[in-house]
Short mmCIF file of C-alpha atoms and ligand atoms in Angstrom, two decimals:
data_model
loop_
_atom_site.label_atom_id
_atom_site.label_comp_id
_atom_site.label_asym_id
_atom_site.label_seq_id
_atom_site.Cartn_x
_atom_site.Cartn_y
_atom_site.Cartn_z
CA MET A 679 -0.11 0.52 0.40
CA LEU A 680 1.51 3.14 -0.49
CA PRO A 681 2.05 5.81 2.23
CA THR A 682 -0.63 8.93 2.85
CA PRO A 683 0.99 12.52 2.06
CA HIS A 684 1.32 14.23 5.27
CA VAL A 685 -0.95 17.25 5.65
CA SER A 686 -0.93 20.14 7.58
CA CYS A 687 -3.20 22.89 6.67
CA ASP A 688 -5.83 25.14 8.94
CA TYR A 689 -8.88 23.20 8.32
CA ASP A 690 -11.06 26.76 8.85
CA LYS A 691 -10.16 27.81 5.58
CA VAL A 692 -9.01 24.96 4.19
CA TYR A 693 -10.85 21.03 2.92
CA GLU A 694 -10.05 18.27 5.63
CA PRO A 695 -9.05 15.27 3.56
CA SER A 696 -11.63 12.86 3.89
CA GLU A 697 -13.04 9.46 3.44
CA ASP A 698 -13.67 11.47 -0.79
CA SER A 699 -10.07 12.47 -0.59
CA PHE A 700 -8.24 9.01 0.48
CA LEU A 701 -10.77 6.76 -1.73
CA ILE A 702 -9.75 8.91 -4.66
CA LEU A 703 -6.02 7.90 -2.97
CA ASP A 704 -7.03 4.29 -3.50
CA ALA A 705 -8.87 4.76 -7.30
CA LEU A 706 -5.30 6.05 -7.87
CA GLU A 707 -3.48 3.53 -6.16
CA LYS A 708 -5.61 0.89 -8.19
CA GLU A 709 -5.00 2.45 -11.47
CA GLN A 710 -1.41 3.55 -11.38
CA ALA A 711 -0.01 -0.28 -13.69
CA PHE A 712 -2.06 0.77 -15.97
CA LEU A 713 -2.09 4.23 -16.29
CA ARG A 714 1.75 3.46 -16.97
CA THR A 715 1.80 1.98 -19.62
CA TYR A 716 -1.47 3.70 -20.86
CA PHE A 717 0.65 7.15 -20.69
CA ARG A 718 4.44 5.13 -21.33
CA SER A 719 7.06 8.04 -21.48
CA LYS A 720 4.96 10.38 -22.98
CA PRO A 721 5.06 14.12 -20.71
CA THR A 722 1.89 14.81 -19.65
CA VAL A 723 0.07 17.78 -17.72
CA VAL A 724 -2.06 16.88 -15.37
CA CYS A 725 -4.66 18.89 -13.49
CA GLU A 726 -6.52 18.15 -10.58
CA VAL A 727 -9.64 20.46 -10.35
CA GLY A 728 -10.03 21.68 -6.48
CA CYS A 729 -6.65 20.97 -4.55
CA GLY A 730 -7.52 21.97 -1.48
CA SER A 731 -5.35 20.83 0.97
CA GLY A 732 -2.52 19.10 -1.69
CA ILE A 733 -2.66 15.68 -0.69
CA VAL A 734 -3.98 14.07 -3.95
CA THR A 735 -1.89 16.17 -5.74
CA THR A 736 1.18 14.92 -3.31
CA PHE A 737 0.34 11.80 -3.81
CA MET A 738 0.82 11.89 -6.79
CA MET A 739 3.65 13.29 -7.37
CA GLN A 740 5.39 11.02 -4.85
CA ASN A 741 3.97 8.52 -6.71
CA ASP A 742 4.75 9.33 -10.39
CA ILE A 743 1.14 9.11 -11.44
CA PRO A 744 0.38 8.90 -13.74
CA ASN A 745 4.10 8.60 -15.10
CA GLU A 746 6.81 10.07 -14.10
CA HIS A 747 7.03 13.06 -17.63
CA ALA A 748 4.04 14.54 -16.00
CA ILE A 749 3.68 18.53 -14.64
CA TYR A 750 1.11 19.30 -11.65
CA LEU A 751 -0.96 21.96 -12.71
CA PRO A 752 -3.47 22.00 -9.93
CA THR A 753 -6.24 24.10 -9.58
CA ASP A 754 -8.54 26.09 -6.77
CA VAL A 755 -10.35 29.05 -5.86
CA ASN A 756 -10.10 28.77 -2.38
CA PRO A 757 -7.07 31.16 -1.93
CA TRP A 758 -5.71 29.41 0.83
CA ALA A 759 -5.21 26.03 -1.26
CA MET A 760 -2.71 27.78 -2.61
CA ASP A 761 -0.39 27.65 -0.43
CA SER A 762 -1.81 24.41 1.39
CA MET A 763 -0.78 22.80 -2.03
CA VAL A 764 2.52 23.66 -2.08
CA GLU A 765 3.68 23.37 1.48
CA SER A 766 2.18 19.76 1.55
CA ALA A 767 4.14 18.74 -1.27
CA SER A 768 7.11 20.52 -0.24
CA LEU A 769 6.31 18.65 3.46
CA ASN A 770 6.45 15.16 1.81
CA ASN A 771 9.61 15.95 -0.66
CA CYS A 772 7.66 16.41 -3.88
CA CYS A 773 10.24 19.53 -4.61
CA THR A 774 11.51 18.51 -7.75
CA LYS A 775 8.24 17.62 -10.07
CA MET A 776 7.19 20.06 -11.77
CA LEU A 777 4.38 21.71 -10.05
CA SER A 778 2.43 25.32 -10.31
CA PRO A 779 -0.38 25.55 -8.59
CA ILE A 780 -3.22 27.71 -10.31
CA ARG A 781 -5.96 30.20 -8.49
CA THR A 782 -9.11 29.84 -10.84
CA ASN A 783 -12.14 28.41 -11.49
CA LEU A 784 -11.98 25.01 -12.81
CA THR A 785 -9.43 23.90 -15.54
CA SER A 786 -10.41 27.86 -17.02
CA SER A 787 -7.27 29.39 -17.20
CA ILE A 788 -5.33 26.80 -19.12
CA ARG A 789 -5.80 25.99 -22.20
CA PRO A 790 -8.22 23.68 -23.75
CA ARG A 791 -7.13 20.31 -24.58
CA GLU A 792 -3.47 20.44 -23.23
CA ILE A 793 -4.89 18.21 -20.15
CA ASP A 794 -3.43 14.42 -20.14
CA PHE A 795 -4.67 13.91 -16.85
CA LEU A 796 -8.05 15.20 -14.41
CA VAL A 797 -8.71 14.21 -10.92
CA PHE A 798 -11.63 15.68 -9.36
CA ASN A 799 -12.74 15.38 -5.68
CA PRO A 800 -15.70 17.85 -6.83
CA PRO A 801 -18.11 19.93 -3.47
CA TYR A 802 -20.99 16.79 -3.82
CA VAL A 803 -24.00 17.62 -1.40
CA PRO A 804 -26.82 17.86 -2.41
CA ALA A 805 -27.58 21.40 -1.34
CA GLU A 806 -30.28 24.15 -2.65
CA SER A 807 -27.65 26.16 -4.50
CA VAL A 808 -23.77 26.77 -5.25
CA PRO A 809 -22.45 28.89 -2.63
CA TYR A 810 -22.09 33.06 -4.36
CA MET A 811 -18.67 32.47 -4.20
CA PRO A 812 -16.82 35.99 -2.13
CA LEU A 813 -14.19 38.49 -2.99
CA ASP A 814 -11.42 37.75 -0.90
CA SER A 815 -11.73 41.19 0.43
CA GLU A 816 -15.39 40.60 2.37
CA ALA A 817 -14.92 36.21 2.56
CA ASN A 818 -14.97 34.47 6.00
CA GLU A 819 -12.80 31.65 6.40
CA GLY A 820 -15.95 29.59 6.60
CA ASP A 821 -17.39 30.35 2.68
CA TRP A 822 -14.49 28.32 1.42
CA LEU A 823 -15.73 25.61 3.67
CA ASP A 824 -19.36 25.73 2.22
CA LEU A 825 -18.16 26.57 -1.87
CA ALA A 826 -15.19 23.12 -0.99
CA LEU A 827 -18.78 20.56 0.21
CA LEU A 828 -22.30 22.36 -1.42
CA GLY A 829 -22.67 21.19 -5.10
CA GLY A 830 -26.44 22.52 -5.98
CA ASP A 831 -28.93 20.27 -7.12
CA ASP A 832 -28.72 16.74 -7.50
CA GLY A 833 -25.12 17.15 -6.08
CA MET A 834 -23.85 18.30 -9.43
CA ALA A 835 -24.13 22.00 -10.11
CA ILE A 836 -20.13 21.88 -10.38
CA THR A 837 -19.27 18.63 -11.56
CA TRP A 838 -21.62 19.08 -14.85
CA LYS A 839 -19.92 22.13 -15.39
CA LEU A 840 -16.87 20.37 -15.64
CA LEU A 841 -18.25 17.03 -17.84
CA ASP A 842 -19.82 19.51 -19.72
CA SER A 843 -16.43 21.18 -20.56
CA LEU A 844 -14.75 17.67 -20.56
CA ASP A 845 -14.70 17.76 -24.58
CA LYS A 846 -13.15 20.96 -24.53
CA ILE A 847 -10.57 20.70 -21.72
CA MET A 848 -9.06 16.98 -22.51
CA ALA A 849 -6.25 16.24 -24.46
CA PRO A 850 -6.54 13.77 -26.69
CA GLY A 851 -6.71 10.05 -25.29
CA GLY A 852 -6.84 12.24 -22.09
CA ILE A 853 -8.42 10.31 -18.99
CA ALA A 854 -10.73 11.90 -15.86
CA TYR A 855 -11.40 10.70 -12.59
CA ILE A 856 -14.07 12.32 -10.80
CA LEU A 857 -15.62 10.88 -7.24
CA PHE A 858 -19.49 11.12 -6.42
CA CYS A 859 -22.11 10.35 -4.06
CA ALA A 860 -24.86 7.68 -4.65
CA ARG A 861 -27.04 11.13 -4.31
CA ASN A 862 -25.78 12.50 -7.72
CA HIS A 863 -27.33 9.58 -9.45
CA PRO A 864 -23.54 8.39 -10.95
CA GLU A 865 -25.87 5.39 -12.76
CA LYS A 866 -27.77 8.59 -14.86
CA VAL A 867 -24.04 10.74 -15.43
CA VAL A 868 -22.88 7.15 -17.08
CA LYS A 869 -25.87 7.32 -19.70
CA THR A 870 -25.27 10.77 -20.45
CA MET A 871 -21.37 10.31 -20.65
CA SER A 872 -21.45 7.34 -22.65
CA THR A 873 -24.02 9.12 -25.62
CA ARG A 874 -21.75 11.21 -25.18
CA GLY A 875 -18.95 8.73 -26.77
CA TRP A 876 -17.40 8.77 -23.24
CA LYS A 877 -16.39 5.16 -22.09
CA CYS A 878 -17.07 5.13 -18.31
CA GLU A 879 -15.78 2.71 -15.47
CA LEU A 880 -16.67 2.70 -11.76
CA THR A 881 -12.91 2.54 -10.66
CA GLU A 882 -13.45 2.38 -6.80
CA HIS A 883 -16.37 2.84 -4.65
CA ARG A 884 -16.69 2.72 -0.49
CA LYS A 885 -19.68 3.04 1.71
CA ALA A 886 -19.14 6.15 3.87
CA GLY A 887 -21.26 6.44 6.68
CA TRP A 888 -24.35 7.13 5.71
CA GLU A 889 -22.65 8.34 1.79
CA VAL A 890 -21.64 5.30 -0.85
CA LEU A 891 -19.00 6.77 -2.68
CA SER A 892 -17.30 6.08 -6.04
CA VAL A 893 -14.61 7.15 -8.27
CA TYR A 894 -15.30 6.91 -12.28
CA LYS A 895 -12.85 6.94 -15.40
CA PHE A 896 -14.21 8.73 -18.32
CA TYR A 897 -12.12 8.40 -21.19
CA ARG A 898 -12.76 8.13 -24.53
C1 SAM B 1541 -14.39 18.51 -1.48
S1 SAM B 1541 -13.03 19.41 -1.76
C2 SAM B 1541 -11.29 18.01 -2.46
C3 SAM B 1541 -10.58 18.96 -2.04
C4 SAM B 1541 -8.98 18.48 -1.95
N1 SAM B 1541 -9.48 17.89 -3.58
C5 SAM B 1541 -9.09 16.75 -1.40
O1 SAM B 1541 -9.85 15.57 -1.58
O2 SAM B 1541 -9.19 16.49 -0.45
C6 SAM B 1541 -13.86 20.15 -2.95
C7 SAM B 1541 -12.53 21.06 -3.78
O3 SAM B 1541 -12.78 21.64 -4.71
C8 SAM B 1541 -12.76 23.26 -4.52
N2 SAM B 1541 -13.90 23.93 -5.56
C9 SAM B 1541 -14.80 23.56 -5.65
N3 SAM B 1541 -15.43 25.02 -5.91
C10 SAM B 1541 -14.28 25.18 -7.37
C11 SAM B 1541 -13.98 25.13 -8.35
N4 SAM B 1541 -15.69 26.15 -9.43
N5 SAM B 1541 -13.38 25.31 -9.06
C12 SAM B 1541 -11.83 24.44 -8.46
N6 SAM B 1541 -12.19 24.46 -7.82
C13 SAM B 1541 -13.64 24.09 -6.92
C14 SAM B 1541 -13.05 23.56 -3.08
O4 SAM B 1541 -11.81 24.35 -2.64
C15 SAM B 1541 -12.53 22.30 -2.80
O5 SAM B 1541 -10.94 22.71 -2.01
#
């Protein structure tokens, strides 16, 4: 079993790694051999959307996921996540890897059709609406935690934005791993994305308290 990175952040400002984060790590570990073969020695652009504490991107950097020629461009809307990402990488001696966190909405600051490998543990909790994104000058710390969790209708508002842009953002041959809870109705997602020509495979799933979490792989 691959070791879990050490992270130490202010969890009043940044999402604390939880069952969902650990399920993503397990899914990536399970897929490691497949990814090495799939990408071989190709230079890969890797984007974790919503990196939070940086635990997932650090795990990928530590273990050369998807391969050892990766450039890591994690994104988040939370300004505190940028520092946490860099600190987690440094705490786990990943300084030799190419890492450049970007504060942006989803992947909007990354050139279209550039991402070879995408990972997203989204705000998936169903809620009346997605919280309003505050200006930095007026943000309270708790606002960023709400944005980390609450996913609007069916918990899918943010995830659908990403899924709807997948054709535009992914490089040819790109692969995305996305986490869902049962209340997101991942089976409906699979149906829709399949009609759009994406292969959708369940990679990992687990009961976590009263929630059932799953990670799906999307590729062409
Ligand atoms: C469930 S947390 C996951 C954090 C971390 N990846 C992990 O697995 O522990 C969701 C993350 O997505 C970020 N986020 C929410 N909406 C976003 C958006 N529109 N664009 C980029 N990041 C977003 C949040 O700030 C938060 O860090």
